[in-house]
One Martini backbone bead per residue (centre of mass of N, CA, C, O) as a GRO file, in nm:
protein
   60
    1MET     BB    1  13.455  12.314   7.441
    2ALA     BB    2  13.357  12.072   7.637
    3ARG     BB    3  13.207  11.956   7.891
    4THR     BB    4  13.216  11.788   8.159
    5LYS     BB    5  13.098  11.539   8.317
    6GLY     BB    6  12.862  11.695   8.541
    7ALA     BB    7  12.855  11.970   8.460
    8THR     BB    8  12.761  12.296   8.501
    9ASN     BB    9  12.636  12.580   8.459
   10ALA     BB   10  12.751  12.907   8.492
   11LYS     BB   11  12.463  12.999   8.457
   12PRO     BB   12  12.205  13.089   8.626
   13SER     BB   13  11.898  13.060   8.692
   14LYS     BB   14  11.617  13.232   8.757
   15LYS     BB   15  11.547  13.077   9.011
   16ALA     BB   16  11.822  13.105   9.149
   17LEU     BB   17  11.830  13.415   9.155
   18LYS     BB   18  11.582  13.451   9.334
   19THR     BB   19  11.701  13.296   9.573
   20TYR     BB   20  11.953  13.476   9.614
   21TYR     BB   21  11.802  13.737   9.663
   22ALA     BB   22  11.650  13.637   9.913
   23MET     BB   23  11.905  13.581  10.078
   24LEU     BB   24  12.008  13.869  10.081
   25ARG     BB   25  11.763  13.998  10.214
   26SER     BB   26  11.772  13.831  10.472
   27ALA     BB   27  12.055  13.913  10.559
   28ALA     BB   28  11.997  14.216  10.570
   29ASP     BB   29  11.762  14.192  10.781
   30HIS     BB   30  11.996  14.057  10.988
   31GLY     BB   31  12.264  14.269  10.946
   32ASP     BB   32  12.411  14.235  10.675
   33LEU     BB   33  12.620  14.458  10.524
   34ALA     BB   34  12.703  14.320  10.261
   35ALA     BB   35  12.416  14.260  10.162
   36ALA     BB   36  12.315  14.551  10.166
   37GLY     BB   37  12.526  14.660   9.968
   38LYS     BB   38  12.449  14.476   9.729
   39LEU     BB   39  12.158  14.577   9.701
   40ILE     BB   40  12.235  14.865   9.635
   41GLU     BB   41  12.402  14.800   9.386
   42LEU     BB   42  12.178  14.657   9.225
   43ASP     BB   43  11.986  14.898   9.219
   44HIS     BB   44  12.174  15.092   9.072
   45LEU     BB   45  12.214  14.920   8.815
   46GLU     BB   46  11.914  14.907   8.735
   47LYS     BB   47  11.872  15.212   8.703
   48GLN     BB   48  12.086  15.249   8.482
   49ARG     BB   49  11.959  15.055   8.277
   50GLN     BB   50  11.690  15.208   8.251
   51LEU     BB   51  11.806  15.478   8.155
   52GLN     BB   52  11.941  15.367   7.899
   53ALA     BB   53  11.681  15.257   7.771
   54GLU     BB   54  11.534  15.530   7.756
   55GLU     BB   55  11.744  15.680   7.584
   56LYS     BB   56  11.734  15.484   7.345
   57HIS     BB   57  11.428  15.521   7.290
   58GLN     BB   58  11.436  15.835   7.238
   59CYS     BB   59  11.653  15.826   6.997
   60GLY     BB   60  11.497  15.585   6.818
   0.00000   0.00000   0.00000
């Protein structure tokens, strides 16, 4: 099914993601606990992804 005219992609661009991450960091730096929690969550997920990649590399 095609997108409707004027619709945007559902997946954000890399540039947009960098901007959103910077906004999260700024909010966390200004005391937003939800933003700080999300940054911790993202860091944890990235570390898990790296560990899985290393394990896959060692096994293969």
